[in-house]
Coordinates of C-alpha atoms and ligand atoms in Angstrom, one line a residue:
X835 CA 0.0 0.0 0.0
X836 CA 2.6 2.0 0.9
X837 CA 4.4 1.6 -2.1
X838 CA 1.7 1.7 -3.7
X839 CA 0.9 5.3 -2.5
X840 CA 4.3 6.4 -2.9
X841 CA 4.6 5.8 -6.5
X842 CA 1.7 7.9 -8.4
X843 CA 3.1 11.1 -6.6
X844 CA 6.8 9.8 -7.8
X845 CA 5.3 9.3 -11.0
X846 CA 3.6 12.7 -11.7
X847 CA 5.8 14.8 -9.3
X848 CA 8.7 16.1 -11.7
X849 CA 5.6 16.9 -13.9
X850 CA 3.6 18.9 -11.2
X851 CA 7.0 20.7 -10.5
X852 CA 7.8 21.5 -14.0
X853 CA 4.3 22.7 -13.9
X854 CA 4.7 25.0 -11.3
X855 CA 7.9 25.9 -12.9
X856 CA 6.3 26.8 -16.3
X857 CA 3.5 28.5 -14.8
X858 CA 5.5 30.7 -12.5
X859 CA 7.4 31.3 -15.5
X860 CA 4.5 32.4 -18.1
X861 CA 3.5 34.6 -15.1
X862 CA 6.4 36.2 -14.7
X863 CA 7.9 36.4 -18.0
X864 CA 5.4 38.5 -19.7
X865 CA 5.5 41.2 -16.7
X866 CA 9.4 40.8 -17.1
X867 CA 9.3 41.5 -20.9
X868 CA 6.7 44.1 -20.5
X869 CA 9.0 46.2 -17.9
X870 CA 12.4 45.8 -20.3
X871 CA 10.4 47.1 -22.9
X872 CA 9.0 49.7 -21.0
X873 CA 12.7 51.1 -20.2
X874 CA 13.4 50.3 -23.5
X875 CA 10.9 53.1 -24.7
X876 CA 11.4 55.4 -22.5
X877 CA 15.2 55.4 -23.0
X878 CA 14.9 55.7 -26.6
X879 CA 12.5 59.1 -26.2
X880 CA 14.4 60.6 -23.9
X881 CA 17.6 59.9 -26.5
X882 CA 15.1 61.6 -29.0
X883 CA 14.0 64.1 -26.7
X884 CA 17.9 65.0 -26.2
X885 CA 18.8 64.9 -29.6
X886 CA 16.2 67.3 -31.1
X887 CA 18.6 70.1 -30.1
X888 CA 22.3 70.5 -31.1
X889 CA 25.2 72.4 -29.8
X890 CA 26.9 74.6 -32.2
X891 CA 30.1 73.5 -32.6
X892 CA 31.7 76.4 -35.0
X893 CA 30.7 79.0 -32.6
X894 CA 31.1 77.0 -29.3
X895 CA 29.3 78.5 -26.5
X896 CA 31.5 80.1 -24.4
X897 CA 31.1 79.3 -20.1
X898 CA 32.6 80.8 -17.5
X899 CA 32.9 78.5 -14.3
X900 CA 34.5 79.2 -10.6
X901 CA 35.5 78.5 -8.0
X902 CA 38.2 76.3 -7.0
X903 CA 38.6 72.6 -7.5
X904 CA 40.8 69.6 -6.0
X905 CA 41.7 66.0 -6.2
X906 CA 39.1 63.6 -5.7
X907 CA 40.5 60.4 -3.9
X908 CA 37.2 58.2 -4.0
X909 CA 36.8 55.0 -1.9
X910 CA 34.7 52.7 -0.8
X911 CA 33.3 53.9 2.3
X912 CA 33.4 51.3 4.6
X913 CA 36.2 49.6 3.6
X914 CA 37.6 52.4 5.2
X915 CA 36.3 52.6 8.1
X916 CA 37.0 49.0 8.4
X917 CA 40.5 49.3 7.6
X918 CA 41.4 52.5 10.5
X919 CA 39.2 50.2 12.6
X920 CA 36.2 52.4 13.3
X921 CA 33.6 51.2 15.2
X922 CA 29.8 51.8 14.4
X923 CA 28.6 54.5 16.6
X924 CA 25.9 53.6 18.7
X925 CA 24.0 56.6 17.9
X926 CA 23.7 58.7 15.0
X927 CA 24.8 62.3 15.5
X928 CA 25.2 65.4 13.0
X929 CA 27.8 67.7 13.3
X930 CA 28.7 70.7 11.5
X931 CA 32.2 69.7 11.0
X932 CA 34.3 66.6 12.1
X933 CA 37.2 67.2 15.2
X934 CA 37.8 63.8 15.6
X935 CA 36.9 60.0 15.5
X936 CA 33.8 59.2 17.1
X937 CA 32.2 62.9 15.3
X938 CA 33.6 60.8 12.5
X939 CA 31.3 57.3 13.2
X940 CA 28.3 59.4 14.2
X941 CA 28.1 62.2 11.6
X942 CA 28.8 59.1 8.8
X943 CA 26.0 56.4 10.2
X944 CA 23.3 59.7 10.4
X945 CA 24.0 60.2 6.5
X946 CA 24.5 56.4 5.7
X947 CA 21.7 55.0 6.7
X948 CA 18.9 56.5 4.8
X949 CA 21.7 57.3 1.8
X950 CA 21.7 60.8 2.1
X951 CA 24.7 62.8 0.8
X952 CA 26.9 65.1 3.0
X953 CA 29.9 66.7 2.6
X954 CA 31.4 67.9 5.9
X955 CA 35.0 70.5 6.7
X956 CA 37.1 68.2 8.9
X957 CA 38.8 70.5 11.8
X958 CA 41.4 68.2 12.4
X959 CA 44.3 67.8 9.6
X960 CA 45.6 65.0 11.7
X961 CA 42.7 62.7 11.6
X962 CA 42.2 64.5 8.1
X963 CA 45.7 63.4 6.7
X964 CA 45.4 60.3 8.5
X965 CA 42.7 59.2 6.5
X966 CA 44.1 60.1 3.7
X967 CA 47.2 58.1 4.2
X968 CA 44.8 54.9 4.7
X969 CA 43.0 55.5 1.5
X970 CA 46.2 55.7 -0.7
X971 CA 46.3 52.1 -0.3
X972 CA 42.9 50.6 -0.3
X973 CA 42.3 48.2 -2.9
X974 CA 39.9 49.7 -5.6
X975 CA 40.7 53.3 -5.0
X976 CA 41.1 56.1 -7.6
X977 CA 42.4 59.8 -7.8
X978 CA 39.5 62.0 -10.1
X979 CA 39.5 65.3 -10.6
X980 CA 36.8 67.1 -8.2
X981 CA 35.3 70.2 -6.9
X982 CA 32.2 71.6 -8.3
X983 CA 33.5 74.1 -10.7
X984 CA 36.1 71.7 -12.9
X985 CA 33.7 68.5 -12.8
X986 CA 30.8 71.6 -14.7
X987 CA 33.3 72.7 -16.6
X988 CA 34.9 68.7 -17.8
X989 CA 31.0 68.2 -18.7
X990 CA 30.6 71.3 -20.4
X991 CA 33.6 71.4 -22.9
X992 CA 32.8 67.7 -23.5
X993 CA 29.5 68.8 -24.7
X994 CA 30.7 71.3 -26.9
X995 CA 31.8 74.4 -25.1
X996 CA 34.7 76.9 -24.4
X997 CA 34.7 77.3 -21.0
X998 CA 37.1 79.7 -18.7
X999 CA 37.6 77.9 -15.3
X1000 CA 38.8 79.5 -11.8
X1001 CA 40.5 78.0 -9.7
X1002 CA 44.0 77.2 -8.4
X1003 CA 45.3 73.9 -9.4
X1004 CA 48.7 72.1 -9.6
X1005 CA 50.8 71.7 -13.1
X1006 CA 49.7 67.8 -13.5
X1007 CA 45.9 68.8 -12.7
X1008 CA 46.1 71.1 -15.4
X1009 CA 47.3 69.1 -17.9
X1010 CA 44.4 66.2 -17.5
X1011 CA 42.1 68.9 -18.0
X1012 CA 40.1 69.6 -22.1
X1013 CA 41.8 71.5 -24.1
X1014 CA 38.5 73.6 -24.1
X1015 CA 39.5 74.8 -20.7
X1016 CA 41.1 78.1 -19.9
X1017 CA 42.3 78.2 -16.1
X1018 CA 42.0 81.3 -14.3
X1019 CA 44.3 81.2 -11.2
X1020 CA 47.5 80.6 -9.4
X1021 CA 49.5 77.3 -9.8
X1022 CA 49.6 75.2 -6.5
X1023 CA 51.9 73.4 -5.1
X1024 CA 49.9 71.0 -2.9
X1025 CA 46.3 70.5 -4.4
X1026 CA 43.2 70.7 -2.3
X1027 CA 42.5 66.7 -1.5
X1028 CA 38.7 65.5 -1.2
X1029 CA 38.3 62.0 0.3
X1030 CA 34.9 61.1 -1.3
X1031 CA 33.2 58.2 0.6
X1032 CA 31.1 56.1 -1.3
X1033 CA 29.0 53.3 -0.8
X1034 CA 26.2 51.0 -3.1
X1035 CA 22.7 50.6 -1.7
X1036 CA 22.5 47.8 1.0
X1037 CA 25.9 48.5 2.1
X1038 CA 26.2 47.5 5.4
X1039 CA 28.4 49.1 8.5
X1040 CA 27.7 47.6 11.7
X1041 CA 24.0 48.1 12.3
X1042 CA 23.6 50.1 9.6
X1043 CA 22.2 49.7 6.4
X1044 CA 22.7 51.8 3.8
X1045 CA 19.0 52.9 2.1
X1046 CA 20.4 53.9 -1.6
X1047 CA 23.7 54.7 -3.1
X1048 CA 24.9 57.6 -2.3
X1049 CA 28.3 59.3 -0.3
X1050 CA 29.9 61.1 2.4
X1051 CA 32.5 63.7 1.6
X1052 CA 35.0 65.1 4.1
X1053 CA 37.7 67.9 3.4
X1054 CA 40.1 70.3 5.2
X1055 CA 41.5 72.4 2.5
X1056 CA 43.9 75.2 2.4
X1057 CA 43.1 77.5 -1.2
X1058 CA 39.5 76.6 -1.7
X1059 CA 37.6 78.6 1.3
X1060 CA 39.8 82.0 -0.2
X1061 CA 37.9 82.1 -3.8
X1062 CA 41.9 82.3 -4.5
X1063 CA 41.5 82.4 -8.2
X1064 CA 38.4 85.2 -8.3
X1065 CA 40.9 88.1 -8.9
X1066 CA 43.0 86.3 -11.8
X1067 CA 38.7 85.1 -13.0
X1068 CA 37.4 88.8 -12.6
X1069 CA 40.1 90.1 -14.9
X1070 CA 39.9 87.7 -17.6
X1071 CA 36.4 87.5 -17.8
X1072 CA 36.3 90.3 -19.6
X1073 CA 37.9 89.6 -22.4
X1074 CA 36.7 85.9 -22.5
X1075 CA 32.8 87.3 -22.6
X1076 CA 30.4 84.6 -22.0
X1077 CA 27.5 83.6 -22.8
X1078 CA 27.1 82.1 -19.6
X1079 CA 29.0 82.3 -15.7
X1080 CA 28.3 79.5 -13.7
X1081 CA 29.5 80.0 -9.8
X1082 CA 29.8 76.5 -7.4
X1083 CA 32.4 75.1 -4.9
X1084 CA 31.1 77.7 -1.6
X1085 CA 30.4 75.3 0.5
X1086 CA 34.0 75.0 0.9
X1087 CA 33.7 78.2 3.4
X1088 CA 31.2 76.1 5.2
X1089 CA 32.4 76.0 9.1
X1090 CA 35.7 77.0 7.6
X1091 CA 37.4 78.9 10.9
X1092 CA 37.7 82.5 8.8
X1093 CA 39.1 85.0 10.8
X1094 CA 36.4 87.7 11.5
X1095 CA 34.7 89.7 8.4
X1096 CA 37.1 88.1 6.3
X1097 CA 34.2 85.4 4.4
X1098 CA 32.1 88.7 4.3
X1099 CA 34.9 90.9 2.2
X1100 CA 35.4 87.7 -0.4
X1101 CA 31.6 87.1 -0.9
X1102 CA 31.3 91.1 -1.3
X1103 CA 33.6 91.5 -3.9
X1104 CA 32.3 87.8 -5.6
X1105 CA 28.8 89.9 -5.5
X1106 CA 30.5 93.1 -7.2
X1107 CA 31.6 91.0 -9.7
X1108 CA 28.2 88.8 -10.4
X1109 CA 26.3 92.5 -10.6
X1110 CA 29.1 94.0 -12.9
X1111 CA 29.6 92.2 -15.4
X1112 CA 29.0 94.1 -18.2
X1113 CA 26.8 92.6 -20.7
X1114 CA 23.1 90.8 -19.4
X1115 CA 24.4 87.5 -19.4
X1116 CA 23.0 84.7 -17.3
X1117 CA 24.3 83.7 -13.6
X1118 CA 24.1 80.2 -12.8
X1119 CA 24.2 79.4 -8.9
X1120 CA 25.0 75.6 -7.6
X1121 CA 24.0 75.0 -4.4
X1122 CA 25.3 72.3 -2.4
X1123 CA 25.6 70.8 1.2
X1124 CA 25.5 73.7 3.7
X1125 CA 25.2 73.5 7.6
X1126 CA 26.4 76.8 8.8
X1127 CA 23.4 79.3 9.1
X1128 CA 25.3 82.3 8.7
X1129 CA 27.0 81.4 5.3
X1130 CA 23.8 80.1 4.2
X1131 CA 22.0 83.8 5.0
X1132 CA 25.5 85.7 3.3
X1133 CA 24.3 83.9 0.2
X1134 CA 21.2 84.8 0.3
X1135 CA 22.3 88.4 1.0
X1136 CA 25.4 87.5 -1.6
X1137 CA 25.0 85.2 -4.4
X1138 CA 21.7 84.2 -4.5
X1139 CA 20.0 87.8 -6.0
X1140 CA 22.7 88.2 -8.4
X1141 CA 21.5 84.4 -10.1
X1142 CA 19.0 83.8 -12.6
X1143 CA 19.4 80.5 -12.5
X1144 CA 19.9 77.9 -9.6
X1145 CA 20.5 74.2 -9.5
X1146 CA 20.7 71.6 -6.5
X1147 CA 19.6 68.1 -5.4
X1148 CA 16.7 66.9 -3.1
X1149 CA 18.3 68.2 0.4
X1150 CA 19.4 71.5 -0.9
X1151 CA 16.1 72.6 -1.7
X1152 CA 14.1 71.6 1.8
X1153 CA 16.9 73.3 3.3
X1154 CA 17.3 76.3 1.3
X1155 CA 13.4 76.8 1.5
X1156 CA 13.0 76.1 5.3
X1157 CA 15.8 79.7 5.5
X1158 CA 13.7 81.2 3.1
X1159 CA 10.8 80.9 5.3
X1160 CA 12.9 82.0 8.4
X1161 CA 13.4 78.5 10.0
X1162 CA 16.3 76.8 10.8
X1163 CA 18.6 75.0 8.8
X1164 CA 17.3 71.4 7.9
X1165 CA 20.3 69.1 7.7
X1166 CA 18.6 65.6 6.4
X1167 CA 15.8 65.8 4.6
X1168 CA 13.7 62.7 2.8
X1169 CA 16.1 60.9 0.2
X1170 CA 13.5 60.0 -2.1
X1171 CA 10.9 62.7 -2.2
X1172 CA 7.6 62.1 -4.3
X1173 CA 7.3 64.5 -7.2
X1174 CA 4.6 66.7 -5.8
X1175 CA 6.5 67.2 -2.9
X1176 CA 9.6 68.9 -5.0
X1177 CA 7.5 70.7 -6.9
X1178 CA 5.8 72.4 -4.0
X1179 CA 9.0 73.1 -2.9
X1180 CA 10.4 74.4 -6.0
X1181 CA 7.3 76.6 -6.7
X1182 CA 7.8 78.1 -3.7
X1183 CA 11.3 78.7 -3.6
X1184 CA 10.7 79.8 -7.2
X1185 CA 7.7 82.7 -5.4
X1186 CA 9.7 83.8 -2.4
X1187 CA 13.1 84.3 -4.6
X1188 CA 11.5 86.5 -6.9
X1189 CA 8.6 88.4 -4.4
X1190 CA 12.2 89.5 -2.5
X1191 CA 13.3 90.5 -5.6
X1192 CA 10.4 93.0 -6.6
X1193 CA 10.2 94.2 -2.8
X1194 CA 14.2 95.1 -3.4
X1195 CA 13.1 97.1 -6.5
X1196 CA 9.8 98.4 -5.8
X1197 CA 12.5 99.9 -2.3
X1198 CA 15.0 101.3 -4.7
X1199 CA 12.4 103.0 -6.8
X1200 CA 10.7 104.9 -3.8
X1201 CA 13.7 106.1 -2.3
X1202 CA 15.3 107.1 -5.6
X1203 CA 18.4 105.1 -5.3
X1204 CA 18.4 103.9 -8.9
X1205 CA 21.9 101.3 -8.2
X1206 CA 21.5 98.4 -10.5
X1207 CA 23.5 96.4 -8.2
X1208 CA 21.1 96.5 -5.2
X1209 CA 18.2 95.4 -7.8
X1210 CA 19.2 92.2 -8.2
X1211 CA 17.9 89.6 -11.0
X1212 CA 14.6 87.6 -11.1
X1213 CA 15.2 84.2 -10.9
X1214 CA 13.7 82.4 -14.2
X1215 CA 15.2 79.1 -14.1
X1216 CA 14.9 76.7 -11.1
X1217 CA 16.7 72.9 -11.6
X1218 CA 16.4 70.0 -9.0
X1219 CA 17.7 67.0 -9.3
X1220 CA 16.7 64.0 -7.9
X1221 CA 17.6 59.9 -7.7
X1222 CA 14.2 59.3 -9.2
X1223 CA 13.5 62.4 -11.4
X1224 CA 14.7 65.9 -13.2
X1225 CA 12.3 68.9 -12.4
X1226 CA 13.0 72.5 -14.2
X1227 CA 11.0 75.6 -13.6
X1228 CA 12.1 78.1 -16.0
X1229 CA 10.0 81.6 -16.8
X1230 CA 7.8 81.6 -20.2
X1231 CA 10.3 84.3 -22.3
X1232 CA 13.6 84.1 -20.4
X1233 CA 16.6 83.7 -21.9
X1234 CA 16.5 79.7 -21.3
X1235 CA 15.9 77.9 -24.3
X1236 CA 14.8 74.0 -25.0
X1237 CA 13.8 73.2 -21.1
X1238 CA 12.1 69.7 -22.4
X1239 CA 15.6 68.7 -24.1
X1240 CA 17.4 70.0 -21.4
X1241 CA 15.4 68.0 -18.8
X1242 CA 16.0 65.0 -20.8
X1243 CA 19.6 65.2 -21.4
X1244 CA 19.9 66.0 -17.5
X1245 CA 18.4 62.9 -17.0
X1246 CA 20.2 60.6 -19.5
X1247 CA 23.2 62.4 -17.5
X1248 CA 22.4 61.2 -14.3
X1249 CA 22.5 57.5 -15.7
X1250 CA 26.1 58.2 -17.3
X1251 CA 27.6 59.6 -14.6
X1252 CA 26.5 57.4 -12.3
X1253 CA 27.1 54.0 -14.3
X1254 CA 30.1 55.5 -15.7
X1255 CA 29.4 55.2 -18.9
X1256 CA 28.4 57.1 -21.9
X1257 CA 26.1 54.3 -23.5
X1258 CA 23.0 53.7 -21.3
X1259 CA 22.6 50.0 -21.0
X1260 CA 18.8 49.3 -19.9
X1261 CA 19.9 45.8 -17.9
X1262 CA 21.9 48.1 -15.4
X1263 CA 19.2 51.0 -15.0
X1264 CA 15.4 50.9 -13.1
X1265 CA 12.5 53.3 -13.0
X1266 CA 11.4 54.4 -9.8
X1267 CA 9.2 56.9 -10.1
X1268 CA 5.9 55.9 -10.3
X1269 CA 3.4 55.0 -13.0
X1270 CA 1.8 58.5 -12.8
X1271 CA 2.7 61.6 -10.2
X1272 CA 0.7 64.3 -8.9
X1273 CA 1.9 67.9 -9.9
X1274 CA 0.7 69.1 -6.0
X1275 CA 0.2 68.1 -2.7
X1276 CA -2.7 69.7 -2.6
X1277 CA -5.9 68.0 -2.7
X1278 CA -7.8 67.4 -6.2
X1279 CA -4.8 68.4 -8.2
X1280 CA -4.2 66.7 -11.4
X1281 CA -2.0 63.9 -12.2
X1282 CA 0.2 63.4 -14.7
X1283 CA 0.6 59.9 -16.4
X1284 CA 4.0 58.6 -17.1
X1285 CA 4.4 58.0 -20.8
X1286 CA 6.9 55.7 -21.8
X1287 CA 6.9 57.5 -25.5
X1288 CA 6.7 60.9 -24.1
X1289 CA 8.6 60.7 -20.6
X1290 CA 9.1 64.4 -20.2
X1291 CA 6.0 65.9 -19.1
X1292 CA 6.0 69.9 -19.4
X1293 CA 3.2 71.6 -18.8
X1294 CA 2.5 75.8 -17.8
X1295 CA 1.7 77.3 -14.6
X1296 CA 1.8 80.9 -13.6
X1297 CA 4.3 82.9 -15.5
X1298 CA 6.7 79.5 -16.1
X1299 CA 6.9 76.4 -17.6
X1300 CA 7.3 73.1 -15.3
X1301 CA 9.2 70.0 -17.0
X1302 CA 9.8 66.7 -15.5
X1303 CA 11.6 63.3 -16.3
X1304 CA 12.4 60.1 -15.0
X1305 CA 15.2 59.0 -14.2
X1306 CA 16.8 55.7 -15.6
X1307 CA 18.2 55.1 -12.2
X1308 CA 21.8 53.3 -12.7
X1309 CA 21.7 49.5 -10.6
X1310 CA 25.4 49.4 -10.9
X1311 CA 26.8 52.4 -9.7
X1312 CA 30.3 53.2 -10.2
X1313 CA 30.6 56.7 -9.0
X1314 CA 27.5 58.9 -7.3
X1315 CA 30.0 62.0 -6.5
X1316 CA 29.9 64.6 -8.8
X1317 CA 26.5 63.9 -10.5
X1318 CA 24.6 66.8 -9.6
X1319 CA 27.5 68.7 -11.4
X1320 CA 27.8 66.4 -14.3
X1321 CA 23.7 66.3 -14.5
X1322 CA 23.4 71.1 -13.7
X1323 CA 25.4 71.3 -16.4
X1324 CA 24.8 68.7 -18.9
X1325 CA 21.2 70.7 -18.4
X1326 CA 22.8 73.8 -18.8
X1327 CA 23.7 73.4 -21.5
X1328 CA 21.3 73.0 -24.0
X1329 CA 19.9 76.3 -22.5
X1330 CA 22.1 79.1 -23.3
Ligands
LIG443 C1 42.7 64.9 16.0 O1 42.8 63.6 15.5 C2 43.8 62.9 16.1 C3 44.0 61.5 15.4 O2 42.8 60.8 15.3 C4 43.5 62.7 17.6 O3 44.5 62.0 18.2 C5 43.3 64.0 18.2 O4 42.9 63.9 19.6 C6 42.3 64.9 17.5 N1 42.3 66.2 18.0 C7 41.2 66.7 18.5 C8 41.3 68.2 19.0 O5 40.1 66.1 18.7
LIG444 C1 16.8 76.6 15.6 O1 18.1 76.9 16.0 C2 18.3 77.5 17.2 C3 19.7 77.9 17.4 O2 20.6 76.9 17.1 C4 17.8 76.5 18.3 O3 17.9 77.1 19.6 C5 16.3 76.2 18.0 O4 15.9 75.2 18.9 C6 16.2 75.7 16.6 N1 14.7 75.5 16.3 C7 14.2 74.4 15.8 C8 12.8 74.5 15.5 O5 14.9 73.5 15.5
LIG445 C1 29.7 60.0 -16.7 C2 30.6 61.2 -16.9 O1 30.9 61.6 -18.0 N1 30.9 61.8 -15.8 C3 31.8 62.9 -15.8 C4 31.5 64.0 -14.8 O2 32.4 65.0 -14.9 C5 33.7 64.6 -14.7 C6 34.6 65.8 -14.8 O3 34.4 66.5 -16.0 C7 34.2 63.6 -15.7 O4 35.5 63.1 -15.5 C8 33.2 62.4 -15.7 O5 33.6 61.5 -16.6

């Protein structure tokens, strides 16, 4: 009986299993299929969508970039931590800047966890050039060129522009750089080093797992915080007359121990020189990780009035808005906002930016003081980007041209950069934005379907134009530092 029992289920069992094997796998194939050639199509528009504008490449567009720049020694995050034998701390901390080991562990888990990035000015060259010394020899490391304004300006002359670049760099940095680039500024000895920790998503230290791909950047440099090269910039900016001046790199005078008024007298005179130069031409601003309040207001007060153009990722905008709106700084903010949520945001930096604006001139007009350079400029282009999605605000007749191509090439960018590649290969990217996104938080607002033939969606609002892409989101990330630079000004661009 037993036997008996035994031998119809031995019988038909490798047919029940291959069954269940064929079934799970028409179930799943089709879905499979159906997503592949969903990123299939939307790849291909946005490479249509990116191509429908060219660059002139008799008359190159001519960009001028500061400030500053350094060496890049990237490295796998934990490894390195592992390696100088830091423990996990036991409780996530931030700090405004890093004095020593343990700030160290508890400023890096409060960023690596949820896969935010930071960027923090370590106090102490010891530790500083300790860690250093322990990433010269970790297996897998590699020496980039960094800083905000060379990685804008590497993206720009690659896509087809002259571009003038301040900063002070050594002889060898100078010669890995396009021959499109003109360098503004002193030659240095002893380069600015950054020591850019990265780590994939699931990464795990301790405890801690990371949430996304992302990194955590500590400096201490020497030339950067001084806007050393603006002098050498000023003066050849005349003669080098762009079409467009770019300014990034000032969070490296972020908790940088200035002796008194002396941060105020260099972002002064970087002010005089945003307001005078001569012809109208367009200012971009990069924004970037900020903790200190005060240099955060000075820009505001500085840098930010004199732009007509800003760009930054999902932190810098909850931050920058929560000053606007006279609260404090906000130091971690959501990783992976929903779309509505930016453009809230966005619109409202976008209001409050250029309200201030006509207060400052509706001011100058009553009391007769007709000075350009207290006037300001309206801001008419607003870029955020995001893991899951590009988001552009710019003005309806500003001087920004072709904000759906531009959206898509920042897009497509964000892919490169981050995959390292200049071919987008679909098996190594995901869309994660969702199937359709709201355009507001607030109740009964429409919703935007995602479609896979048109992915950027622009539509008009107000006095602008809102455009938004996904992002094919790169599942084998190579390098995540230096994307919002490579993605600004790949979106740049096709503006000017
Ligand atoms: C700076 O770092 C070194 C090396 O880790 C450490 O010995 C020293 O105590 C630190 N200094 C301060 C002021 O924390
Ligand atoms: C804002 O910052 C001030 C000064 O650092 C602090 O006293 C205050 O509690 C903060 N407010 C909020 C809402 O975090
Ligand atoms: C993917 C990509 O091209 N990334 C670039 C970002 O910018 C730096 C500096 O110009 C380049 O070296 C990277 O190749």
């Amino acid at each position: 009986m037993e036997a008996g029992g035994r031998a119809p289920w031995m019988k038909y069992g490798p047919v029940v299993s291959l069954f269940v094997v064929l079934l799970a796998l028409w179930f799943r194939a089709p879905q499979n299929t159906v997503l592949d050639d969903r990123l299939d199509t939307v790849l291909s528009s946005l490479l249509r969508a990116e191509s429908k504008v060219g660059i002139d490449d008799i008359a190159r567009p001519k960009v001028a970039i500061g400030f500053g720049g350094c060496v890049d020694l990237i490295v796998d995050g934990v490894s390195l931590l592992k390696k100088i034998g830091l423990t996990p701390a036991d409780q996530p901390l931030h700090h405004d800047y890093i004095e020593n080991m343990n700030q160290l562990a508890q400023s890096f888990a409060y960023f690596f966890a949820p896969g935010a990035a930071a960027e923090r000015f370590m106090l102490n060259d010891t530790l500083f050039s300790e860690l250093v010394e322990a990433s010269r020899d970790l297996p897998g490391n590699r020496w980039a060129v960094g800083g905000n304004a060379p990685v804008m300006a590497g993206r720009m002359a690659k896509e087809g522009c002259d571009v003038l670049l301040g900063g002070s760099f050594s002889s060898d940095f100078n010669d890995v750089l396009s021959q499109h680039i003109t360098v503004a500024g002193a030659v240095v000895e002893e380069p600015d080093i950054h020591l850019i920790m990265e780590y994939p998503s699931g990464a795990q230290w301790g405890h801690y797992t990371s949430r996304r791909a992302n990194r955590y950047i500590v400096h201490s440099d020497d030339h950067n915080p001084y806007l050393a090269s603006m002098e050498d910039f000023a003066e050849k900016l005349e003669s080098f007359q762009p079409d467009l001046l770019v300014v990034g790199g000032l969070q490296m005078m972020d908790n940088f121990p200035f002796q008194s008024g002396e941060r105020d007298t260099l972002l002064s005179r970087l002010a005089d020189l945003l307001s005078s130069s001569s012809a109208p031409i367009g200012v971009h601003f990069e924004m970037a990780s900020f903790v200190e309040e005060s240099i955060m207001e000075d820009l505001l007060h500085y840098v930010i009035p004199h732009a007509d153009s800003l760009g930054m990722n999902e932190q810098e905008l909850p931050n920058l808005l929560s000053l606007l709106k006279g609260s404090n700084i906000t130091v971690l903010s959501d990783p992976n906002p929903r779309v509505a949520t930016v453009l809230d945001q966005m619109r409202e930096v976008y209001r409050i930016l250029n309200q201030r604006y006509s207060d400052a001139n509706a001011a100058s007009t009553e009391d007769g003081t007709n000075d350009a350079k207290a006037k300001g400029k309206p801001l008419t282009r607003l870029h955020v980007h995001t893991l899951a999605f590009q988001a552009m605000i710019v003005t309806r007749g500003s001087q920004w041209k072709n904000t759906m191509s531009a959206t898509a090439k920042a897009s497509l960018t964000a892919n490169r950069h981050v995959c390292g590649s200049n071919d987008i290969d679909p098996s190594k990217a995901r869309l994660i934005m969702d199937d359709s996104f709201s355009v507001s938080r607030q109740e009964g607002s429409q919703r935007i379907p995602l479609k896979e033939t048109r992915p950027v969606s622009c539509w008009e609002e107000e006095d602008y134009e809102i455009c938004v892409a996904p992002v094919l989101v790169c599942t084998e990330v190579f390098q995540t530092a230096g994307g919002g630079d490579n993605i600004s000004a790949a979106g740049l661009v096709l503006q000017i």
